[in-house]
XYZ file of N, CA and C in Angstrom:
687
model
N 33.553 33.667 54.343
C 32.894 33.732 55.640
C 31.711 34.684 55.552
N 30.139 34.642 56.020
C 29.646 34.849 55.927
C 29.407 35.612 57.709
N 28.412 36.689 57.392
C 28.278 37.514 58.599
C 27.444 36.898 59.308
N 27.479 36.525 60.758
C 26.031 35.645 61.575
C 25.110 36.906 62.330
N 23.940 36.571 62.008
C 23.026 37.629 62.220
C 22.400 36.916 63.852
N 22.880 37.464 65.272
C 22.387 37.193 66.461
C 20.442 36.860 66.533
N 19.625 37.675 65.726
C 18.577 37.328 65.820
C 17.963 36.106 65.511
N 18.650 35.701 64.385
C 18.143 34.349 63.906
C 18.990 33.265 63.475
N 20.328 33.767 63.960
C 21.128 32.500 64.307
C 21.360 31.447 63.385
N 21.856 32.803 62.325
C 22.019 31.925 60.630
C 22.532 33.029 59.953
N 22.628 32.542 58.436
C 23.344 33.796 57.820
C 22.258 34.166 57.319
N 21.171 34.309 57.378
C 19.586 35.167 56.692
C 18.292 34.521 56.950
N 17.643 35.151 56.546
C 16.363 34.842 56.236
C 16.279 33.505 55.293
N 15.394 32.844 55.249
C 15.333 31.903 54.255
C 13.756 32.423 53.675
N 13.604 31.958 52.196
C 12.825 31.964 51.156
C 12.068 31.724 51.519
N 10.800 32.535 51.916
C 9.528 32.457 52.109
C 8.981 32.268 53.221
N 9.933 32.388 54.363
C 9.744 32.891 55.760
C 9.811 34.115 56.407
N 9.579 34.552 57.189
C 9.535 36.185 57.283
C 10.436 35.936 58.148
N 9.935 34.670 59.474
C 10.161 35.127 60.693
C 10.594 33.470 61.823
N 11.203 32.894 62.587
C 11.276 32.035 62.891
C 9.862 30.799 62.864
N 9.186 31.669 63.114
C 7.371 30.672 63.350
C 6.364 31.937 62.786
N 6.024 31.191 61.860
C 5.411 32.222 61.637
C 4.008 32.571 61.920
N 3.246 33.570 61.886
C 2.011 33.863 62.906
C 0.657 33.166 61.678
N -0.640 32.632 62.102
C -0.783 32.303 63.763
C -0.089 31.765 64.365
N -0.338 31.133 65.458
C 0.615 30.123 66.334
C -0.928 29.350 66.796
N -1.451 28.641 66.446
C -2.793 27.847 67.102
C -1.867 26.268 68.230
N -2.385 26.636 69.405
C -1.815 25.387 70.002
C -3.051 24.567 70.646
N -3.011 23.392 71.340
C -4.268 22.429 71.293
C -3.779 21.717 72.357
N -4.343 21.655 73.650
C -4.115 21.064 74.929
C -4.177 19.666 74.383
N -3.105 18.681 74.547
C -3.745 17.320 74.514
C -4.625 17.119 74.964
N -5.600 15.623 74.536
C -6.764 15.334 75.511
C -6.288 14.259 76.022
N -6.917 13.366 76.771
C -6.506 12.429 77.884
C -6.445 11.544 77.198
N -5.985 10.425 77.731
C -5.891 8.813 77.174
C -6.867 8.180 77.293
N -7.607 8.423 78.340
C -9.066 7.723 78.617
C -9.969 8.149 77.794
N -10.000 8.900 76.760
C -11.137 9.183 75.661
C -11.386 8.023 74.701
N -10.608 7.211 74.388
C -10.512 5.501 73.468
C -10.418 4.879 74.702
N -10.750 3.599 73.888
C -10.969 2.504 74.247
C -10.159 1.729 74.750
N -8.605 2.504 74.238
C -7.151 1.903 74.458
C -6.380 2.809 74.959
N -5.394 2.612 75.945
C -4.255 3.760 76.083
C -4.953 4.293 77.275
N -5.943 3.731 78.634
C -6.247 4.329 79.622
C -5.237 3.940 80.582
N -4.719 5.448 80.821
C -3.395 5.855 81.749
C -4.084 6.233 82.914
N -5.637 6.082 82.754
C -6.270 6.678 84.389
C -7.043 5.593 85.301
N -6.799 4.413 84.504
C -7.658 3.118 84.773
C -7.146 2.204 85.784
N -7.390 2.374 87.066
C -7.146 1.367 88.257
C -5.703 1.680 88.446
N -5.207 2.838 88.386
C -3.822 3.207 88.776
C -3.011 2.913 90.343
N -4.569 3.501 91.312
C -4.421 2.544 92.770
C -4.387 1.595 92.702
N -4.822 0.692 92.209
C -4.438 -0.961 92.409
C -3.343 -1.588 91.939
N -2.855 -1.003 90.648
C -1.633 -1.376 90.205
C -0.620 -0.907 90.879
N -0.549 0.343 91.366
C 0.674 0.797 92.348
C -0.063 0.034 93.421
N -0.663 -0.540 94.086
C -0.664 -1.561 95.225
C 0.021 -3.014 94.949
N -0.513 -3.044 93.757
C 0.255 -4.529 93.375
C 1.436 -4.111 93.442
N 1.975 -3.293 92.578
C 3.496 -3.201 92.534
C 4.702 -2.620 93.991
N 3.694 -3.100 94.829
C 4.830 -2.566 95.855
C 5.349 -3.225 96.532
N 6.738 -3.287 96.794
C 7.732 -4.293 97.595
C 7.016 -5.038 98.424
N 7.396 -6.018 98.757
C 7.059 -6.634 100.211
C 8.496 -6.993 100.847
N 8.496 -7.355 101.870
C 10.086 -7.502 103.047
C 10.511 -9.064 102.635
N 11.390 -9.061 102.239
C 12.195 -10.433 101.662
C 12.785 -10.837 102.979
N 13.350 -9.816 103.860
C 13.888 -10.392 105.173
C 14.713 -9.459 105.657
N 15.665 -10.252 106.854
C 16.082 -9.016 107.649
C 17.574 -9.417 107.095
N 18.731 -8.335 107.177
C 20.250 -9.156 107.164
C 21.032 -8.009 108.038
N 21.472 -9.081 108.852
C 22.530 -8.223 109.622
C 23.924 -8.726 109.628
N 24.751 -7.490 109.741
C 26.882 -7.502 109.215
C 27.101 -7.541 111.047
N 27.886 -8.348 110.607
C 29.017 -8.035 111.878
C 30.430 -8.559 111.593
N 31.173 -8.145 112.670
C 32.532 -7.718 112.051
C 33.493 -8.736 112.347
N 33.047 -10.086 112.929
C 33.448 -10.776 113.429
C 32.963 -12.164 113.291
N 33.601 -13.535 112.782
C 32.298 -15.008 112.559
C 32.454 -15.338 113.902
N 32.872 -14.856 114.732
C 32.506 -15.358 116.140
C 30.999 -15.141 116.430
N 31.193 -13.641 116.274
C 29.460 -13.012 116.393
C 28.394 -13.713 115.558
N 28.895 -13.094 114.382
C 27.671 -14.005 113.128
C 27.598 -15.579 113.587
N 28.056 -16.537 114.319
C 28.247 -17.485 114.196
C 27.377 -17.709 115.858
N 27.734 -16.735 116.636
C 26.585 -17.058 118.041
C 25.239 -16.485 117.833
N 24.979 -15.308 116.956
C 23.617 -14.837 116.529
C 23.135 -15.970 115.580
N 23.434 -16.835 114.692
C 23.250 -17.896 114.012
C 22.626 -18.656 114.936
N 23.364 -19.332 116.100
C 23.084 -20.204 117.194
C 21.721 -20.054 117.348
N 21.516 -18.593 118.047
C 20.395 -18.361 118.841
C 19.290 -18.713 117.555
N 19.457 -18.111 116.459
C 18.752 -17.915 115.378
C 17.938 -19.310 115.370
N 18.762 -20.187 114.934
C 18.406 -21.376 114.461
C 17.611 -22.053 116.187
N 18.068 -21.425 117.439
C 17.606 -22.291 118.679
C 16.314 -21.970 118.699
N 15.351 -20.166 118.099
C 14.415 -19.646 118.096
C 13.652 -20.789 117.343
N 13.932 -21.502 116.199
C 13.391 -22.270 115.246
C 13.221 -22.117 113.893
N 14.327 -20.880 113.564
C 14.204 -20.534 112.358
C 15.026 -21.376 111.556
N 14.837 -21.299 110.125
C 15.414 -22.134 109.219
C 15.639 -21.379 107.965
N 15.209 -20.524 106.997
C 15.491 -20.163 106.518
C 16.719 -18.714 106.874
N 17.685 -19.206 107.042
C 18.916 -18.735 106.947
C 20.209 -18.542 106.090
N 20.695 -17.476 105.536
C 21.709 -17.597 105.222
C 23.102 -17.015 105.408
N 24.319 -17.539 105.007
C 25.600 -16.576 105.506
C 25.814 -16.293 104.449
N 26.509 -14.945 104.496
C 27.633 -14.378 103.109
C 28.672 -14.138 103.751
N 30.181 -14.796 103.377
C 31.228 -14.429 104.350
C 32.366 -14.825 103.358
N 33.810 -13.565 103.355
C 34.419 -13.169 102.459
C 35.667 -14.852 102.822
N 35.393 -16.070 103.588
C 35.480 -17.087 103.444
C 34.471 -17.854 104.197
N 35.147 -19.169 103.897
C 34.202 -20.635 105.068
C 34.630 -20.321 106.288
N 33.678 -20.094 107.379
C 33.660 -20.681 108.399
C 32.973 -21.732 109.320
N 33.656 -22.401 109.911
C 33.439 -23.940 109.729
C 32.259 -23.509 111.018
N 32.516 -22.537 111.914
C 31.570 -22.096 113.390
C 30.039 -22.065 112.581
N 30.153 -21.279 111.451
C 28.869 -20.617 111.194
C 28.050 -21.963 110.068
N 29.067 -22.919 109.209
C 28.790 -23.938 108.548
C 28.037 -24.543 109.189
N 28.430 -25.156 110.116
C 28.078 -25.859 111.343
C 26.758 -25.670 112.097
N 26.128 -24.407 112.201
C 24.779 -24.021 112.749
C 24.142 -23.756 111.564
N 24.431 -23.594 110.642
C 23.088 -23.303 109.329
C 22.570 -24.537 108.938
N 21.115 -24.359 108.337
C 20.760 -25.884 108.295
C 21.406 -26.087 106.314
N 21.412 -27.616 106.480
C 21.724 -27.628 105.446
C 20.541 -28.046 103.976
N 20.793 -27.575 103.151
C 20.132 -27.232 102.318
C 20.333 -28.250 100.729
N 19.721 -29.832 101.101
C 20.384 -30.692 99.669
C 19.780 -30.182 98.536
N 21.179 -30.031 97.495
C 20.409 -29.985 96.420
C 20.332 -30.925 95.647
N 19.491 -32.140 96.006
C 19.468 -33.210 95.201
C 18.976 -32.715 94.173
N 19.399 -33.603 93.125
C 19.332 -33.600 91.610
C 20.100 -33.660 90.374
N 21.199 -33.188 90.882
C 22.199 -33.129 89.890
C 23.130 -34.646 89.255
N 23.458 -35.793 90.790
C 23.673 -36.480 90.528
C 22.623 -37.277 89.243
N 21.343 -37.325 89.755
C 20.455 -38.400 88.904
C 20.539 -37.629 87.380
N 19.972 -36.283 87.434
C 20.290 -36.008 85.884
C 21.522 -36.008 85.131
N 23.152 -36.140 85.798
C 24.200 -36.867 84.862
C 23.829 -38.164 84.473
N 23.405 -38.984 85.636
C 23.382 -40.550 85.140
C 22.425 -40.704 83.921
N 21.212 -39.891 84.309
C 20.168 -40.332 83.114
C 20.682 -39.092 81.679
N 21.682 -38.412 81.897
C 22.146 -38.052 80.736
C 23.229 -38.510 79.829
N 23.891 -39.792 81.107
C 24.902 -40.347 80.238
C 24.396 -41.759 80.055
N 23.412 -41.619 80.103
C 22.285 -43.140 79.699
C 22.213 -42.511 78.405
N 21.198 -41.553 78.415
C 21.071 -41.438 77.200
C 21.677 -41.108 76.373
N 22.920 -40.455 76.278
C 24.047 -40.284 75.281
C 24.063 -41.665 74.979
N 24.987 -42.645 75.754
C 25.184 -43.952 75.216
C 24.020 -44.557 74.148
N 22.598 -44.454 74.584
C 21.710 -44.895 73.657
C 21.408 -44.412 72.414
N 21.996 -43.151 72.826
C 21.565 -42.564 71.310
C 22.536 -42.540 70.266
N 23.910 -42.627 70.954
C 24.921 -42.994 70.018
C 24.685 -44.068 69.269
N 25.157 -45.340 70.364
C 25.047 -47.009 69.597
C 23.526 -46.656 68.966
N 22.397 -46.751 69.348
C 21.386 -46.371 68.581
C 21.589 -45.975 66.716
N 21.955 -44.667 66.505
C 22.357 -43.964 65.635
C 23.429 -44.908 64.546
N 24.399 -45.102 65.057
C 25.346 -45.698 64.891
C 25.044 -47.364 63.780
N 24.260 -48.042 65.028
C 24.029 -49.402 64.360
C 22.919 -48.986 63.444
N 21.603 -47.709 63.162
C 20.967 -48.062 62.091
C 21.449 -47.568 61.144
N 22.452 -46.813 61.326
C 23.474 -46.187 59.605
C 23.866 -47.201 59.552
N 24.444 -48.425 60.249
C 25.454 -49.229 59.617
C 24.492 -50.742 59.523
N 23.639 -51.052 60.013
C 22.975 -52.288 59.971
C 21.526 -52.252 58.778
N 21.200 -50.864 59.572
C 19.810 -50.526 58.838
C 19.060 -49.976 57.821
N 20.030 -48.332 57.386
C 19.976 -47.795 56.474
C 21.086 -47.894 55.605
N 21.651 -47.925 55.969
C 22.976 -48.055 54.472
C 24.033 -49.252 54.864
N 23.582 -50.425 54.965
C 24.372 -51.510 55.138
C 25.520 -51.866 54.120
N 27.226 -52.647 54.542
C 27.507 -52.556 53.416
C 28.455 -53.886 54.058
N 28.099 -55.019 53.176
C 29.037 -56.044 53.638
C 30.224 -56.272 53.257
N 31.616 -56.026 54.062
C 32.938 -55.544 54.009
C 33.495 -56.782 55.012
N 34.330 -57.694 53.799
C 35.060 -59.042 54.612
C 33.991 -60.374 55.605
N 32.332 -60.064 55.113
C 31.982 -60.556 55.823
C 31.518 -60.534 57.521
N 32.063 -59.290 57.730
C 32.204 -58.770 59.149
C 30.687 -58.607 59.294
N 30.209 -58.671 60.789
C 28.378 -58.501 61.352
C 28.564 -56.962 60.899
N 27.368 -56.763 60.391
C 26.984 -54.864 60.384
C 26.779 -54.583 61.533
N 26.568 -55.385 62.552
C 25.956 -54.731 63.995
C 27.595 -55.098 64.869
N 28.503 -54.765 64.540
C 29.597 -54.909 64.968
C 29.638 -53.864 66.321
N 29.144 -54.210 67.642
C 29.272 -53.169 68.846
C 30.567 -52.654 68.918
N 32.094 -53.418 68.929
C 32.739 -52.916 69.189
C 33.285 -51.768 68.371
N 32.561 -51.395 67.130
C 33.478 -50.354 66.909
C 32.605 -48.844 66.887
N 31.730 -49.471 67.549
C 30.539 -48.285 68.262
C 31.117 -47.609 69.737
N 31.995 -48.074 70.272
C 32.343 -47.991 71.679
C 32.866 -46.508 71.673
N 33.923 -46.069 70.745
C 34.338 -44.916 70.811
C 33.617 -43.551 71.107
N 33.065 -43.893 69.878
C 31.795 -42.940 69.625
C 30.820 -42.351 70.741
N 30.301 -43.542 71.270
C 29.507 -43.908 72.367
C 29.838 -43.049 73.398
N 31.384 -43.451 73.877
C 32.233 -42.696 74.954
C 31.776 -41.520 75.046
N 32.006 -41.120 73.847
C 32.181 -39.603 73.761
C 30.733 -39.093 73.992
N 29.610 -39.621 73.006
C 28.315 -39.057 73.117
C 28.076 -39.199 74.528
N 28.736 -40.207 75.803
C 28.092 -40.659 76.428
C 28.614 -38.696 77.975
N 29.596 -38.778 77.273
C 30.577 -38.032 78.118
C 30.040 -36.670 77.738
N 29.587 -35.989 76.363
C 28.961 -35.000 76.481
C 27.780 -34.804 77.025
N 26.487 -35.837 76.961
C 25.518 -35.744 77.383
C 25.393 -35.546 79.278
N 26.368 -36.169 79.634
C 26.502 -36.748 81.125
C 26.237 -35.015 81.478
N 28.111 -34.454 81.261
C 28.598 -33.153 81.553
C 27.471 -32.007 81.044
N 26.590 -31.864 80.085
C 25.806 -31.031 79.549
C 24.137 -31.121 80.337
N 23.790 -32.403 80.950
C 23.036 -32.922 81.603
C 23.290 -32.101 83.275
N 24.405 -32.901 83.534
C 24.751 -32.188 84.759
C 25.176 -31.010 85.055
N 25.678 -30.051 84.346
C 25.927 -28.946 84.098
C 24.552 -27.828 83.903
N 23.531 -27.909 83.375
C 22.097 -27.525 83.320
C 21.092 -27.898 84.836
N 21.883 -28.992 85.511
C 20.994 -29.188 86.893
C 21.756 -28.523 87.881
N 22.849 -28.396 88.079
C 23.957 -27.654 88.613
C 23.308 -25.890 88.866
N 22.882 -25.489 87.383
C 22.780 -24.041 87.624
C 21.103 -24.051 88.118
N 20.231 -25.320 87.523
C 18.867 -25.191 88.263
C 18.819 -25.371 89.809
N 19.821 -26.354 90.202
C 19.862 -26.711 91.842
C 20.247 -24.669 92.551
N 21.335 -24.286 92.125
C 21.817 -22.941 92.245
C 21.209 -21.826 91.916
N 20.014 -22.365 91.909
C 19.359 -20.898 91.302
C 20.395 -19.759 90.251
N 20.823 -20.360 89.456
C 21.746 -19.534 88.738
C 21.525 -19.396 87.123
N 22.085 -18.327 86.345
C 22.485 -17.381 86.968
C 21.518 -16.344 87.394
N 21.777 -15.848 88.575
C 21.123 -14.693 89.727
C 21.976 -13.830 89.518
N 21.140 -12.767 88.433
C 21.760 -11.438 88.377
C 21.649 -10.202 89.442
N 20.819 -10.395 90.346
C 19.868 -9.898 91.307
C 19.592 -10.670 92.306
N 19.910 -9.691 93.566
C 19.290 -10.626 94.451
C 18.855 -9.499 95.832
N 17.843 -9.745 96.386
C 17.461 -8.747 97.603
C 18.567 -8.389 98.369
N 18.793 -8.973 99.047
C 20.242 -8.828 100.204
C 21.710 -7.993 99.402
N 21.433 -7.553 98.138
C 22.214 -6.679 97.547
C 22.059 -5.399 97.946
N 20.938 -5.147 98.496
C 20.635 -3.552 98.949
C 20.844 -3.394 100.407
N 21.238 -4.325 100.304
C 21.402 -4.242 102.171
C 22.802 -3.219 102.273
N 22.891 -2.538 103.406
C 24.153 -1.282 103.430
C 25.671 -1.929 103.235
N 26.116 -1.745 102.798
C 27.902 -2.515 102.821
C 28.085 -3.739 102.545
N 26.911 -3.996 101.674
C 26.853 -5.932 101.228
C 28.065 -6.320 100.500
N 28.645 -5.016 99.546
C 29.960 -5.304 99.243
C 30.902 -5.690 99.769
N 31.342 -5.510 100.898
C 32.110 -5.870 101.947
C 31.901 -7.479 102.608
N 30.977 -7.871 102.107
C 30.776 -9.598 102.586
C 32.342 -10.401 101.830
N 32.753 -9.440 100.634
C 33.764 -10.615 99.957
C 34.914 -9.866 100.605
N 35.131 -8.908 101.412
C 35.866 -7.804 101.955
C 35.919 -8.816 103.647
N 35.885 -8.135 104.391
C 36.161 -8.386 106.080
C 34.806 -8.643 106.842
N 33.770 -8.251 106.154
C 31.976 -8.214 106.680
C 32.014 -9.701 106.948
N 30.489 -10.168 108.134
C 30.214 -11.350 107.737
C 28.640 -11.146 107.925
N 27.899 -11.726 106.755
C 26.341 -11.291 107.043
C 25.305 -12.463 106.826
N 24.118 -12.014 107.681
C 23.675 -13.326 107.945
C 22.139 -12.413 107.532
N 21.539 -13.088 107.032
C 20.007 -12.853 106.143
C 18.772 -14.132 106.925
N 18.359 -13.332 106.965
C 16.922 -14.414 107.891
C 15.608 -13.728 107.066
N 14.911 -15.256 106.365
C 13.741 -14.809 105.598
C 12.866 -14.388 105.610
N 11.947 -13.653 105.548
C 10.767 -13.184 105.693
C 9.384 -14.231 106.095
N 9.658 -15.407 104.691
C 8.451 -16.119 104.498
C 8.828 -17.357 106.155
N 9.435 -17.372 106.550
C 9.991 -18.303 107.521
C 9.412 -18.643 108.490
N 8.580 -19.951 108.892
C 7.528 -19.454 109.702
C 7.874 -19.126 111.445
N 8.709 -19.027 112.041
C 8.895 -19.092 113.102
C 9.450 -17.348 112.919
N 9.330 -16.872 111.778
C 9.910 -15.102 111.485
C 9.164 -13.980 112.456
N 9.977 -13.691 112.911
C 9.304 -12.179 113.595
C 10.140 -11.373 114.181
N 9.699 -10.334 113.187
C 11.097 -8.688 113.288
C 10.995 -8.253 114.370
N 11.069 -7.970 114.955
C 11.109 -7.445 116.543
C 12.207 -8.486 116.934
N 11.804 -9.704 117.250
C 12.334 -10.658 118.187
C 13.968 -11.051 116.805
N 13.526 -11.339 115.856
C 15.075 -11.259 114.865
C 15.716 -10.299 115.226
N 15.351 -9.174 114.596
C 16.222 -7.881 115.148
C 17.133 -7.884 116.440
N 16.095 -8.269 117.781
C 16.819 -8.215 119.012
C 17.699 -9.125 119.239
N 17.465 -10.308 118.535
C 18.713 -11.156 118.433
C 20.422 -10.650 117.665
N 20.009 -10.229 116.663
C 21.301 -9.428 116.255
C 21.794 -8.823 116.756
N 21.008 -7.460 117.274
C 21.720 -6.721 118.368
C 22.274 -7.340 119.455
N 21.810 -8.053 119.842
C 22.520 -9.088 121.330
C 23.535 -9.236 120.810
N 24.196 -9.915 119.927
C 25.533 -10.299 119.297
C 26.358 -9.727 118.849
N 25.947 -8.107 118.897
C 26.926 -7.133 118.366
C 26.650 -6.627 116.869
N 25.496 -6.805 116.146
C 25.548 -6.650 114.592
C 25.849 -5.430 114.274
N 27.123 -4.987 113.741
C 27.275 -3.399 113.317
C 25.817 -2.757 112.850
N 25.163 -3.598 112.007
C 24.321 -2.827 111.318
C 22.999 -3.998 110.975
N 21.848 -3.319 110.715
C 20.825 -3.971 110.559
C 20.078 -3.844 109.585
N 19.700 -4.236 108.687
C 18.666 -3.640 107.215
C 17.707 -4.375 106.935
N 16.606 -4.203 106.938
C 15.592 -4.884 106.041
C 15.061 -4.859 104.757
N 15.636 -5.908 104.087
C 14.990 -5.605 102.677
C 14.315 -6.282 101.636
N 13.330 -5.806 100.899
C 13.029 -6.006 100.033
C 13.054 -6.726 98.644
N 11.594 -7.499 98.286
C 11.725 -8.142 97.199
C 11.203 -7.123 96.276
């Protein structure tokens, strides 16, 4: 065991140092970024913090009850609004019922035209290995024998369908949405809890905070938030 010396916070001196730093000490203010041509940290800084600042995605208000959420809905939609939505820790058929509905066509047509094309590309595939490129005459049998393409087919026809429709599914759903505005809203956790909350859009043209707002409150909304994209 060696003795520790408090000054320098080691067991000695080392070889050819006197002293922790040794003297001079010359130090050199950085210079700015804006001296090159590249790396200007002072260049249109107001405009970029203007660009970068939130704008109001919309209003969402909780209430504690789908009776409520479901008569503030009413009025909502009687004002002429349309971009609406519910978050509610189930279905209710009151509040189903007044939201407009929202098709997401698409999904059907891209299974069909994906289990079109499975089928084609199977038998396709199929008959030019066996007719076209590597033909092989066995008992006389046609090389373009469909039926024993059918299996195959099935299957290509059944992955393409499900993999087709499954990819329009999450495009119709905007999914996956790791993020979403109405997450910052106060107690949004509680929507899968006892909350029921209703979000009215910003871009919406019949939108206007004052007159939204006072509608919620009429109906009892525990709470009110506006937020941000």
């Amino acid at each position: 065991m060696g003795q520790l010396r408090a000054d320098l916070v080691g067991l000695g001196d080392l070889r050819r140092l006197h002293r922790p730093v040794p003297d001079p000490v010359l130090y050199r203010i950085a210079g700015r970024a804006d001296r090159t041509a590249r790396g200007n940290a002072r260049a249109d800084t107001r405009r970029d913090a203007a660009m970068s600042e939130p704008h109001l995605y919309g209003i969402v208000g909780e209430f504690p009850t789908p009776r409520d959420a479901a008569a503030a809905a009413d009025e909502l939609r009687a004002a002429g609004l349309r971009q609406i939505d519910a978050y509610t820790p189930y279905p209710v058929a009151e509040i189903d019922a007044v939201l407009p509905r929202r098709r997401r066509q698409g999904v059907a047509p891209v299974t069909l035209a994906g289990a079109v094309l499975g089928a084609v590309t199977a038998t396709f595939v199929q008959y030019w290995a066996a007719a076209i490129d590597y033909p092989l005459n066995i008992g006389g049998r046609p090389l373009n024998s469909w039926p024993a393409f059918t299996v195959s087919s099935f299957e290509v026809t059944l992955l393409f369908a499900i993999a087709g429709g499954f990819v329009a599914f999450l495009a119709a759903g905007r999914l996956p949405l790791l993020y979403h505005p109405v997450f910052a809203a106060a107690d949004f956790a509680r929507a899968s809890q006892d909350r029921f909350f209703l979000s009215i859009e910003a871009h919406d043209a019949h939108f206007d905070r004052a007159a939204v707002r006072a509608i919620l409150e009429r109906h009892g909304a525990a709470a009110i938030d506006e937020v941000f994209a």
